[in-house]
mmCIF file of C-alpha atoms in Angstrom:
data_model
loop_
_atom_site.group_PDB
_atom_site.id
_atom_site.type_symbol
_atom_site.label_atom_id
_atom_site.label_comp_id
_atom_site.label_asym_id
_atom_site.label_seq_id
_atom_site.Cartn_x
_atom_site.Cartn_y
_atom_site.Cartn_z
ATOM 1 C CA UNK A 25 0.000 0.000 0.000
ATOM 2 C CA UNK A 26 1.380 3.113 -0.774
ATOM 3 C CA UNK A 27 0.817 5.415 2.013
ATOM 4 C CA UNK A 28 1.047 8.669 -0.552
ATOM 5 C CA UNK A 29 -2.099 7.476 -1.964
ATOM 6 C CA UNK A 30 -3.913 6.757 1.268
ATOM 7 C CA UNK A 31 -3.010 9.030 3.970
ATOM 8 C CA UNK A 32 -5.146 11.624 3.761
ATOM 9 C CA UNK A 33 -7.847 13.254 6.799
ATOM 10 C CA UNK A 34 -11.611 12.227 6.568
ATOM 11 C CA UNK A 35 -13.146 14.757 3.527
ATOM 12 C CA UNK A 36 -15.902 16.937 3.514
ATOM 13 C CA UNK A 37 -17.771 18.443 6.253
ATOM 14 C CA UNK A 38 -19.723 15.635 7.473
ATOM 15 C CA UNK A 39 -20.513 14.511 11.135
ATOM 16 C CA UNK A 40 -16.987 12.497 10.604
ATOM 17 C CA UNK A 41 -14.352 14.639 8.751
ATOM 18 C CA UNK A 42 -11.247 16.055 9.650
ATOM 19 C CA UNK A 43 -13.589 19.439 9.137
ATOM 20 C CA UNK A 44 -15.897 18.638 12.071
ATOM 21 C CA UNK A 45 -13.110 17.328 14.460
ATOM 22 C CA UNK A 46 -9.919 19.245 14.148
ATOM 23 C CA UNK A 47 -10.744 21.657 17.235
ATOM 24 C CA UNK A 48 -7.502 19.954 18.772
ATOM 25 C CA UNK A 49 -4.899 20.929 15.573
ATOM 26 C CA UNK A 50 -6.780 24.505 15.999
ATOM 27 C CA UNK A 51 -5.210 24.686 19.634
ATOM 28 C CA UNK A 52 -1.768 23.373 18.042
ATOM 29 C CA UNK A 53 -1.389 25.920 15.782
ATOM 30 C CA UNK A 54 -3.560 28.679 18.770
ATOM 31 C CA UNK A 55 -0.245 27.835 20.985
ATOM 32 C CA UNK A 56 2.338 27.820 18.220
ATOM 33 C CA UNK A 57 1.124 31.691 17.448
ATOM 34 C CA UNK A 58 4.165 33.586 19.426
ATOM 35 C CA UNK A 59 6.579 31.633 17.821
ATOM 36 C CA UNK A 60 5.373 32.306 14.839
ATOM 37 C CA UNK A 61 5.051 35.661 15.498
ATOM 38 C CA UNK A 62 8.766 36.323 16.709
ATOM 39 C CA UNK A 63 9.635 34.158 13.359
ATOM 40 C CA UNK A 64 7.771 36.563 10.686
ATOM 41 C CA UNK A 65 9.146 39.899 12.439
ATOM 42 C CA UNK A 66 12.324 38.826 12.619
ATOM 43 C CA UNK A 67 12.318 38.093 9.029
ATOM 44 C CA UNK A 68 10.756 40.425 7.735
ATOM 45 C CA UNK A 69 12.456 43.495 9.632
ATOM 46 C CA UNK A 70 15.865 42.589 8.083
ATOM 47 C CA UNK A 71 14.336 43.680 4.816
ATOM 48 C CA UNK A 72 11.469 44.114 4.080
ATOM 49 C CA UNK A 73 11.132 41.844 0.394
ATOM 50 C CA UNK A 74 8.047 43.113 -1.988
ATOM 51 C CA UNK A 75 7.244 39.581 -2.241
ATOM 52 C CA UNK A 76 6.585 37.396 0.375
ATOM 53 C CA UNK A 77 6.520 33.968 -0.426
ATOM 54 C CA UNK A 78 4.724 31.330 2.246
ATOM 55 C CA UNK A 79 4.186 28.140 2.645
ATOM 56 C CA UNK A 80 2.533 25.490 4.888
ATOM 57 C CA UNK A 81 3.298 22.192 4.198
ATOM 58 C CA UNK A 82 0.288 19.417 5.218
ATOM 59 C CA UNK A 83 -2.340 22.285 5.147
ATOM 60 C CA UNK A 84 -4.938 19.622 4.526
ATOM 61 C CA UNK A 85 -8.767 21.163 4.374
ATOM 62 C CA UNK A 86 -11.364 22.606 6.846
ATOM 63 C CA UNK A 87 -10.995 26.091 9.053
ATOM 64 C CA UNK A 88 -7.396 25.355 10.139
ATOM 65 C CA UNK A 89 -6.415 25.463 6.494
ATOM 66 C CA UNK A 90 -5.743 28.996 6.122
ATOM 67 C CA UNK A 91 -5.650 29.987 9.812
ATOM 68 C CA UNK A 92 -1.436 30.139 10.392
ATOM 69 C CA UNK A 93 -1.673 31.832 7.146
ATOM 70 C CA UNK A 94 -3.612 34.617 7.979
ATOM 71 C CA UNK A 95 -1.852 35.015 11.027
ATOM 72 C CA UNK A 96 1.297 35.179 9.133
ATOM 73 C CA UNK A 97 -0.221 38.153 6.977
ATOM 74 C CA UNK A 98 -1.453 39.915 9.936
ATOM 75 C CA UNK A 99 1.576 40.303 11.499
ATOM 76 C CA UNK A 100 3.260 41.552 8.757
ATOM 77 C CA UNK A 101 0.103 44.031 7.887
ATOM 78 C CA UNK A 102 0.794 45.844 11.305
ATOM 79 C CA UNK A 103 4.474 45.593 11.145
ATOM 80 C CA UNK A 104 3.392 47.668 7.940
ATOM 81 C CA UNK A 105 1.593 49.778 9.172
ATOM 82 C CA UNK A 106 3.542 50.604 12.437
ATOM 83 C CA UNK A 107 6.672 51.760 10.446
ATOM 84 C CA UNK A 108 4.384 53.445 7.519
ATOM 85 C CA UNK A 109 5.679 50.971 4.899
ATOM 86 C CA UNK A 110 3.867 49.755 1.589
ATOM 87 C CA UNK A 111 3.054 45.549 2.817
ATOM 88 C CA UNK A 112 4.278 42.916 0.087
ATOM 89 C CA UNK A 113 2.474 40.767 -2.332
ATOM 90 C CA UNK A 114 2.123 37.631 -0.628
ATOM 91 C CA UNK A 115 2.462 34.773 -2.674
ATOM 92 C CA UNK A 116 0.680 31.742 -0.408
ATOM 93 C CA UNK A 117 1.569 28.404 -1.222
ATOM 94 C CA UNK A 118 -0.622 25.352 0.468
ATOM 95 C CA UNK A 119 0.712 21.856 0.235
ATOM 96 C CA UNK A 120 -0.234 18.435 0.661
ATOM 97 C CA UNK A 121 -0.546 14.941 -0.697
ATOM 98 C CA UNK A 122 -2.885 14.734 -4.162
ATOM 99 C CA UNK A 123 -5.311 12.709 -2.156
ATOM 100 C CA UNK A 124 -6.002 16.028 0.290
ATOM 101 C CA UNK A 125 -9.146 17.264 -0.340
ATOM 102 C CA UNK A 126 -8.287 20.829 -2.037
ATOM 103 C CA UNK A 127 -11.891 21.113 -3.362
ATOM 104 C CA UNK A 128 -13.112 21.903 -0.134
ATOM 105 C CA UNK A 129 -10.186 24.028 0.088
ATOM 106 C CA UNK A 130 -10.585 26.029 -2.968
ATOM 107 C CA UNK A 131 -14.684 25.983 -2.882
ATOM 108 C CA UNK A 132 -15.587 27.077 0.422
ATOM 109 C CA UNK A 133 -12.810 28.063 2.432
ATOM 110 C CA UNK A 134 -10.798 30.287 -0.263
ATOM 111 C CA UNK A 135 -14.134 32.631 -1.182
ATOM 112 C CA UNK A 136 -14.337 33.703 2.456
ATOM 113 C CA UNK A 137 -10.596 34.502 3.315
ATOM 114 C CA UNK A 138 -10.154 35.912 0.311
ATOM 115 C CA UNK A 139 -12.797 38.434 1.436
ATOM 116 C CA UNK A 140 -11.476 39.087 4.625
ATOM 117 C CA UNK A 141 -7.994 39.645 3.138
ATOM 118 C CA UNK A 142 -9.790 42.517 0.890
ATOM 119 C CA UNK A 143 -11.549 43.846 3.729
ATOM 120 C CA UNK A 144 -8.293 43.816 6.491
ATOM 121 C CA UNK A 145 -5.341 43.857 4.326
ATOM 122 C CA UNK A 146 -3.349 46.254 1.779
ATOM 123 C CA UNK A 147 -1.434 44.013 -0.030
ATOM 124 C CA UNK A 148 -2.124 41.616 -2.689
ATOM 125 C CA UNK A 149 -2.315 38.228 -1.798
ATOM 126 C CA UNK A 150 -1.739 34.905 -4.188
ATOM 127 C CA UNK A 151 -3.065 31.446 -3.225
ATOM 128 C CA UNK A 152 -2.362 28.373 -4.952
ATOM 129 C CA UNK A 153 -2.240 24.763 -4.435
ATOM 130 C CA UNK A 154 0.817 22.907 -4.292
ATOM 131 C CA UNK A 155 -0.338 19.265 -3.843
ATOM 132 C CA UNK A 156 2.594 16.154 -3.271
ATOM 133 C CA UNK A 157 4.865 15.152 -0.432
ATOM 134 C CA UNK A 158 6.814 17.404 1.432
ATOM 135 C CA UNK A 159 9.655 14.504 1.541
ATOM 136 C CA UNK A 160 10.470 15.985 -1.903
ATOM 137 C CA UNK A 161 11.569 18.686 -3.857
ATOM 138 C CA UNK A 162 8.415 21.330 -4.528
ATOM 139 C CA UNK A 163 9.382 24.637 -5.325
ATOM 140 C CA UNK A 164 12.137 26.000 -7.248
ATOM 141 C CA UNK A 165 15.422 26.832 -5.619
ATOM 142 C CA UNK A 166 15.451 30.507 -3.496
ATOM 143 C CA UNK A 167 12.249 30.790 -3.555
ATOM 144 C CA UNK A 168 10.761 30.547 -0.403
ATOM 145 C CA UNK A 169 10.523 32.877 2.717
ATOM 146 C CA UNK A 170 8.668 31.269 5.457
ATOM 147 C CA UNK A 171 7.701 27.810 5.319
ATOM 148 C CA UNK A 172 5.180 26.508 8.314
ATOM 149 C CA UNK A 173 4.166 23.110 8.826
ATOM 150 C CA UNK A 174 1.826 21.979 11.803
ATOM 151 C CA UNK A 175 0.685 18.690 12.994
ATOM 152 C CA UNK A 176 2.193 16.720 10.047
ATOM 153 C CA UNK A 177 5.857 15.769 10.454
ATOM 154 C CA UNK A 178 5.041 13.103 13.033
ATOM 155 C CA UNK A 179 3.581 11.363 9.546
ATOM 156 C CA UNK A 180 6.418 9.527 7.776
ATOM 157 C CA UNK A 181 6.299 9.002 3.710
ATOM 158 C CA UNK A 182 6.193 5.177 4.350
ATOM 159 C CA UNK A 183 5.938 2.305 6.620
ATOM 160 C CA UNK A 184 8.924 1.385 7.823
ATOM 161 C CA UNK A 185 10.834 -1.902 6.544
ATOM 162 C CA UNK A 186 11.134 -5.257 8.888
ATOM 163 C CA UNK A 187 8.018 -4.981 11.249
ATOM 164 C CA UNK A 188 7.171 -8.190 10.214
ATOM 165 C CA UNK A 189 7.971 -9.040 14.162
ATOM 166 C CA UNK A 190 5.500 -6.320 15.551
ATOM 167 C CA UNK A 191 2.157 -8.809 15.343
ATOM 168 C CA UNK A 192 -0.162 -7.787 17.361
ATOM 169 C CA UNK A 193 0.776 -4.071 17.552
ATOM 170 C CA UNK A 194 0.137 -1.173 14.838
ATOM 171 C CA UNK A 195 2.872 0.757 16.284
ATOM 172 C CA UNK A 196 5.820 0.874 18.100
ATOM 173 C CA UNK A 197 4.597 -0.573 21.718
ATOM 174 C CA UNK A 198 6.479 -1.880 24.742
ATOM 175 C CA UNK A 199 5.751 -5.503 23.404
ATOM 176 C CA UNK A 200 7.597 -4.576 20.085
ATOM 177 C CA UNK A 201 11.214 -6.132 19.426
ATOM 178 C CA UNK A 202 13.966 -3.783 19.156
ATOM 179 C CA UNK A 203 14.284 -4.173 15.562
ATOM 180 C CA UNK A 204 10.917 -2.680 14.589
ATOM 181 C CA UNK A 205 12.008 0.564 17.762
ATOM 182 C CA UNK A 206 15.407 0.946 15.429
ATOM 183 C CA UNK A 207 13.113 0.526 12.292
ATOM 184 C CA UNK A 208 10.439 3.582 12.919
ATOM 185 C CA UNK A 209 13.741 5.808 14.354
ATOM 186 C CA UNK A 210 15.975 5.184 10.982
ATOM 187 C CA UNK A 211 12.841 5.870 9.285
ATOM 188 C CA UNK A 212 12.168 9.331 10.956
ATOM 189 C CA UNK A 213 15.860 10.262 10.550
ATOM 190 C CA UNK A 214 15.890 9.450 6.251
ATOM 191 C CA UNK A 215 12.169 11.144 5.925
ATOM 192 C CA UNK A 216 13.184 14.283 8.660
ATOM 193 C CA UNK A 217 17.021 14.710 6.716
ATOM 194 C CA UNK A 218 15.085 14.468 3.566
ATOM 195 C CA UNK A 219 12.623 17.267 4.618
ATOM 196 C CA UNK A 220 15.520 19.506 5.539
ATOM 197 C CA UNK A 221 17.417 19.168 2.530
ATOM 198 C CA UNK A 222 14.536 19.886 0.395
ATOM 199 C CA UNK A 223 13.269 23.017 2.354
ATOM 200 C CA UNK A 224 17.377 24.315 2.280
ATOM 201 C CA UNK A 225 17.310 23.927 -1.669
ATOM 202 C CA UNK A 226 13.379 25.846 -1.957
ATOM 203 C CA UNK A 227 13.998 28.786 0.954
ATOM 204 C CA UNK A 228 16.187 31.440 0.623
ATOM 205 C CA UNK A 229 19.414 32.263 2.796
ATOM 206 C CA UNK A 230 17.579 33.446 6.039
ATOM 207 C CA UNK A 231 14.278 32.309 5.496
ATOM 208 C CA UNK A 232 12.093 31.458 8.722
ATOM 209 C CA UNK A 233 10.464 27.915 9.323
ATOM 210 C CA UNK A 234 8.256 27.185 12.328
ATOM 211 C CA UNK A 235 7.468 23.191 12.663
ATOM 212 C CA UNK A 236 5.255 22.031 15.054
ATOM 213 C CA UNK A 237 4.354 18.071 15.952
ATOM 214 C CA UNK A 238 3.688 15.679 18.427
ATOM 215 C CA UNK A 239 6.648 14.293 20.234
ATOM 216 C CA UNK A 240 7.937 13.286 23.450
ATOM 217 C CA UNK A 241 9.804 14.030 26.260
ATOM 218 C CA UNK A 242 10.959 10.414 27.261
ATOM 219 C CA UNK A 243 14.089 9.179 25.510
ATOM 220 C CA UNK A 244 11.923 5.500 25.801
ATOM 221 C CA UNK A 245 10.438 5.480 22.122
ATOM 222 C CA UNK A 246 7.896 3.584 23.697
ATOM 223 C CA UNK A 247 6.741 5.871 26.125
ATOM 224 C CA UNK A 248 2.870 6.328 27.183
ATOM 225 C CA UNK A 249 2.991 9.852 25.711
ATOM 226 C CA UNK A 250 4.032 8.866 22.085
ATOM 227 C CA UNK A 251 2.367 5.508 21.951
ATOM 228 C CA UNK A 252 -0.543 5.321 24.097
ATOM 229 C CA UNK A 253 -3.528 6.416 21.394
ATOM 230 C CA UNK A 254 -2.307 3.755 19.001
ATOM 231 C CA UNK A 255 -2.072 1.072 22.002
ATOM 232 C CA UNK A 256 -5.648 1.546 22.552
ATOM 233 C CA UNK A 257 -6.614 1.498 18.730
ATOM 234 C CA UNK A 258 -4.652 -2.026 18.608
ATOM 235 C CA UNK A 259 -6.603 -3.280 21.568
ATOM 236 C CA UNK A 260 -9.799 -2.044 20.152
ATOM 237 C CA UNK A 261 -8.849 -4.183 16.889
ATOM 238 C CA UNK A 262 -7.386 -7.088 18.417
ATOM 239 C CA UNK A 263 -10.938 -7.691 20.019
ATOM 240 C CA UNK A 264 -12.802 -7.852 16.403
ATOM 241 C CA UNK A 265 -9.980 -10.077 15.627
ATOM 242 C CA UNK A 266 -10.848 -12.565 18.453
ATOM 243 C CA UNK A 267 -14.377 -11.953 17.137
ATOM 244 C CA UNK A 268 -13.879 -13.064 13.668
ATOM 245 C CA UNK A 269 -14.751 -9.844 12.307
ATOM 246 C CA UNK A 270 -11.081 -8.899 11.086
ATOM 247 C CA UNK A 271 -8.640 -10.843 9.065
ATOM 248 C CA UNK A 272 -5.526 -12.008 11.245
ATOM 249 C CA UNK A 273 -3.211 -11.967 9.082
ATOM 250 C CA UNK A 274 -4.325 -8.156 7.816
ATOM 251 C CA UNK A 275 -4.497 -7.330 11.045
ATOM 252 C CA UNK A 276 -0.671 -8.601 11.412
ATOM 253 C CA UNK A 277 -0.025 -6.665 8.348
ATOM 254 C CA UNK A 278 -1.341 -3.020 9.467
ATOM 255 C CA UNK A 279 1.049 -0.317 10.669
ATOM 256 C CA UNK A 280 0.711 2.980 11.444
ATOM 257 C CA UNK A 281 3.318 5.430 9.375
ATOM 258 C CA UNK A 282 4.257 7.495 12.755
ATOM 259 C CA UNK A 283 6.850 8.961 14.795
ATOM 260 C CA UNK A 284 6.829 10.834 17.593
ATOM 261 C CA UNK A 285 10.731 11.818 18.085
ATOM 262 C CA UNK A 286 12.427 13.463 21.122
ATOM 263 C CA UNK A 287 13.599 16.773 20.967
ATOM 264 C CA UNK A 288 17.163 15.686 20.855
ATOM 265 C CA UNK A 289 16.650 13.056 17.926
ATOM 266 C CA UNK A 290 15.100 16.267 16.190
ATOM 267 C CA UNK A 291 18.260 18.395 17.435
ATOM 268 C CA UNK A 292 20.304 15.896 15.880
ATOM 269 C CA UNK A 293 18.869 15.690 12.646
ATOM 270 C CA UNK A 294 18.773 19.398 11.886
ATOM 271 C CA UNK A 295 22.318 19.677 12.718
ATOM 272 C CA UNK A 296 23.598 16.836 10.979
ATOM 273 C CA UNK A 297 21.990 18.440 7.424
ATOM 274 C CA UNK A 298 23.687 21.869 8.658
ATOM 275 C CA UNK A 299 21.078 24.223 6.504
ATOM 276 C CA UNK A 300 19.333 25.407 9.365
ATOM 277 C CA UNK A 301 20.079 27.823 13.024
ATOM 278 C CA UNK A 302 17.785 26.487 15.760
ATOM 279 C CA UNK A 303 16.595 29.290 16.968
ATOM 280 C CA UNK A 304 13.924 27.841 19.480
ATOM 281 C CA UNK A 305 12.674 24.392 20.227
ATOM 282 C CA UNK A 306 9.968 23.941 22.897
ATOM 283 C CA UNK A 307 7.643 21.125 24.480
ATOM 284 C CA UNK A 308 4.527 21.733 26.007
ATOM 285 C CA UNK A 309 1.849 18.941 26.904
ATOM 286 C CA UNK A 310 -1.676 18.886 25.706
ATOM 287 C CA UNK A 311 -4.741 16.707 27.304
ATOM 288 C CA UNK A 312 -6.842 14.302 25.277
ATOM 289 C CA UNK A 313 -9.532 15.731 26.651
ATOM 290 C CA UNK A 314 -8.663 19.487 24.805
ATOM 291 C CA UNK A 315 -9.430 17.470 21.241
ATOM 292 C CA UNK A 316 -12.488 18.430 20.004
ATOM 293 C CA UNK A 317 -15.448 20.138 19.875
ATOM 294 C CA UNK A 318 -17.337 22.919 21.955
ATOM 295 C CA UNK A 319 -16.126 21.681 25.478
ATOM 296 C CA UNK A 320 -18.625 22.100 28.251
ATOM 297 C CA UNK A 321 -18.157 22.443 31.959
ATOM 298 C CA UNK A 322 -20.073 20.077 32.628
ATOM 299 C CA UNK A 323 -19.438 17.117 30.168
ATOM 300 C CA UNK A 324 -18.864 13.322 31.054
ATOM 301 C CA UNK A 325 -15.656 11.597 30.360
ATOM 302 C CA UNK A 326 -18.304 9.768 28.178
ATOM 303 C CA UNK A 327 -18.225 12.600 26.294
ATOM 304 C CA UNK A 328 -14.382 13.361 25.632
ATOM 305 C CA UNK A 329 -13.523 10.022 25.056
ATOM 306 C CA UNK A 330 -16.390 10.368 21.850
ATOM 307 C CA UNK A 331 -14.581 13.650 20.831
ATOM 308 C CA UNK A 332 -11.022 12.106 21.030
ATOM 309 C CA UNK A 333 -12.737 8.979 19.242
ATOM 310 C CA UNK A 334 -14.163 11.182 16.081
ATOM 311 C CA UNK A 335 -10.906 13.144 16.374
ATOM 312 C CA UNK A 336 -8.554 9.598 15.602
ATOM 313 C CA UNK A 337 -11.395 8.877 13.286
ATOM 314 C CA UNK A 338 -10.607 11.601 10.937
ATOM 315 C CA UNK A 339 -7.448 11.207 10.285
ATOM 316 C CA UNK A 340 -6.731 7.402 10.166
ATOM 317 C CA UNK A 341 -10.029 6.212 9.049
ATOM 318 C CA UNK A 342 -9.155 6.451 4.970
ATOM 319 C CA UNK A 343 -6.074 4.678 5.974
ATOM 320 C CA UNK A 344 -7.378 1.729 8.113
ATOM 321 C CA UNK A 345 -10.723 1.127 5.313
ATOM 322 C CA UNK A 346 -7.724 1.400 2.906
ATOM 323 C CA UNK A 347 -5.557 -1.343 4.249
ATOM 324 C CA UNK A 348 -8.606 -3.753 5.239
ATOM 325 C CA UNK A 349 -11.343 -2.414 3.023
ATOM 326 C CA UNK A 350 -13.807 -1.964 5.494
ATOM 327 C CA UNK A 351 -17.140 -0.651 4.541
ATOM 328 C CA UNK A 352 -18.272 2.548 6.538
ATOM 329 C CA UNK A 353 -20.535 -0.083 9.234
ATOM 330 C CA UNK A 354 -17.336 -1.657 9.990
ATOM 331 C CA UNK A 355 -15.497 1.207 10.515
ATOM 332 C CA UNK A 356 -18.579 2.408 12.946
ATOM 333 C CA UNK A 357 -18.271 -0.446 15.135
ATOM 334 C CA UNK A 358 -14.690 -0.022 15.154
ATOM 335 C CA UNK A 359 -14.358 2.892 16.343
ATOM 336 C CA UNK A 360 -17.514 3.112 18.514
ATOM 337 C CA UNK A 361 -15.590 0.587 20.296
ATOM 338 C CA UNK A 362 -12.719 2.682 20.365
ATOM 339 C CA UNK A 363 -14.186 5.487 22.211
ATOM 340 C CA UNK A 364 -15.625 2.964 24.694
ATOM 341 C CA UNK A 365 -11.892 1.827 25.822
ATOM 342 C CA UNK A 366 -10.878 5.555 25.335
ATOM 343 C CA UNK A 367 -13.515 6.487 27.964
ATOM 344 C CA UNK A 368 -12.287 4.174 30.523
ATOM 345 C CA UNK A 369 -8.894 5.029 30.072
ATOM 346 C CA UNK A 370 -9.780 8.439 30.389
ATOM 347 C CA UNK A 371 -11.771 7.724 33.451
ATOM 348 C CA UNK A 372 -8.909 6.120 35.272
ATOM 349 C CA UNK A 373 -5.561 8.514 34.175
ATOM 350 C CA UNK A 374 -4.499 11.365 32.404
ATOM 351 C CA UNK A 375 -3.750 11.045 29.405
ATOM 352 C CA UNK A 376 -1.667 13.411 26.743
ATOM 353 C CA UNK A 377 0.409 14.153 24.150
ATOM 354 C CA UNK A 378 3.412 16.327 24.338
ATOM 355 C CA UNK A 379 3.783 18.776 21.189
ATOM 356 C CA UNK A 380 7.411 20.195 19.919
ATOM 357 C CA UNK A 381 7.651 23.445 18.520
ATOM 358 C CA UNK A 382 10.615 24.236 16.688
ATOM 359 C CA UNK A 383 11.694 27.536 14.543
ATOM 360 C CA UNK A 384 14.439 27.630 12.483
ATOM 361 C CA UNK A 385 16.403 30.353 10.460
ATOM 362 C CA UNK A 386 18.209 29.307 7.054
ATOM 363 C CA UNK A 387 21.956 29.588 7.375
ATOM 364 C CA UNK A 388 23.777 32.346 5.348
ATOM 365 C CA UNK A 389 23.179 36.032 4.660
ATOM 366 C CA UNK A 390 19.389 37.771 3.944
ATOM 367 C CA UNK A 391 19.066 37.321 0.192
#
């Protein structure tokens, strides 16, 4: 299975797409906004280019498409205005894999911001879609400003090779051997180096990029915080397999392309390709519970383990009926199940993910 053609968030704006259950990437990308921030000034105050070229790399579709973006152009509308200078064309690139669904994108989303940009902004503003993987070339050489990426990286471009031990598991677990631990790493380090080298060829000398995914703090690859949502999925499909309701052997087969890497196995990689300055790199910890929808006070753990159940539902659910070809009742019962061991889970611990934020400047003088 190739996992370009496959790995995509749930389309649409049903009761089950990414759309309707992305309140937790909102929140990402709501906390990554002073890094961000610090990025754009800095790079733009050292001089102030009449073109601005962005872009965010996994943008997918619903409202979070175009949210970093217009943060991006409001800060440098008001560093505009605050030194009376005429605000740059801003040429906004949005990237994914072809299987993202840009009509949604294009057809309801781009109408209304492009509104709003007439209504709050001076200068021009460009908006194309750049669909293929980001662990490839995309753009032409020096051409690039500010690149952004949120809530994608932790997504490698393929499952790694030799988990043919890991049965039982869809991910790296503490029951997995140490072959398929030193499999997922070697793949994060080729699909992270390959990242770097292709943003260094696209972004000019001193360009700004501001990555954000999940990671962890543990140097156990294993850990609860990096593991522990795909632990429960494999529990939750291990029962239909005792059931007789999923294949064994598919079951045996399925993997999830994932990595959640520690902040010094992302230190190491950014040095070791040598195009890039650290200038920050943060962790911060976010509940399950802050994943979804409209939250109230007074909601059951009932409740949040549903919204964390729709919110793993619309992004691995074209991947799973993919792999096993599950019709949408299957995939119900799978993941109404799901939210059932999710809610006890929830009832009993805490449970969280820990997020990296990490912004970089590209090595060499301000072209």
């Amino acid at each position: 299975m190739e996992v370009v053609q496959v790995l995509h968030m749930n389309s649409g704006n049903g009761e089950t797409s990414y759309a309707q259950n992305s309140v937790l990437q909102q929140r990402v990308i709501l906390r990554s906004k002073p890094t961000i921030k610090e990025a754009i000034t800095n790079l733009y105050n050292n001089s102030f280019p009449k073109r601005l070229a962005i872009a965010d790399f996994g943008c997918s579709s619903g409202p979070n498409t175009l949210f970093a973006v217009s943060e991006i152009i409001d800060v440098v509308e008001k560093i505009c205005e605050n030194v009376e200078h005429e605000p740059p064309e801003y040429n906004v690139f949005l990237n994914d894999l072809p299987s993202n669904d840009f009509n949604t994108v294009f057809k309801s989303l781009l109408p209304d911001f492009r509104r709003r940009m007439k209504e709050h902004t001076r200068g021009l503003c460009f908006i194309s879609g750049t669909p293929g993987s980001f662990y490839g070339r995309l753009f032409p050489s020096n051409t690039l400003h500010f690149a952004y990426s949120s809530y994608s990286l932790h997504w490698l471009s393929q499952i790694p090779r030799g988990l043919e031990s890991n049965k039982g598991n869809i991910y790296m677990s503490s029951t997995s051997p140490p072959c398929v631990l030193k499999a997922y790493y070697v793949q994060f380090q080729m699909d992270f180096s390959m990242f770097l080298k292709c943003r260094s060829k696209e972004m000019i000398a001193g360009g700004r990029m501001v990555l954000t995914f999940q990671g962890r703090r543990s140097k156990d690859p294993c850990s609860k915080e990096g593991c522990y949502m795909w632990d429960l999925l494999a529990i939750a499909l291990n029962q239909f397999v005792r059931e007789g309701m999923i294949d064994e052997e598919k079951f045996h087969s399925f993997n999830i392309p994932y990595y959640t890497p520690s902040p010094c196995e992302v230190k190491n990689e950014i040095e070791k390709e040598e195009s890039f300055h650290v200038d920050t790199l943060e962790l911060y910890e976010q509940d399950w519970n802050e994943s979804g929808g409209q939250f109230d006070p007074n909601s059951t753990i009932e409740d949040e383990g549903s919204i964390f159940g729709k919110c793993a539902r619309a992004i691995i659910e074209p991947y799973i009926r993919s792999h096993f070809d599950f019709q949408k009742a299957m995939i119900d019962k799978i993941f109404a199940r799901y939210s059932t061991i999710l809610k006890d889970c929830m009832a009993k611990e805490r449970t969280w993910f820990v997020n990296i934020i990490v912004s970089m400047t590209k090595k060499g003088a301000f072209m």
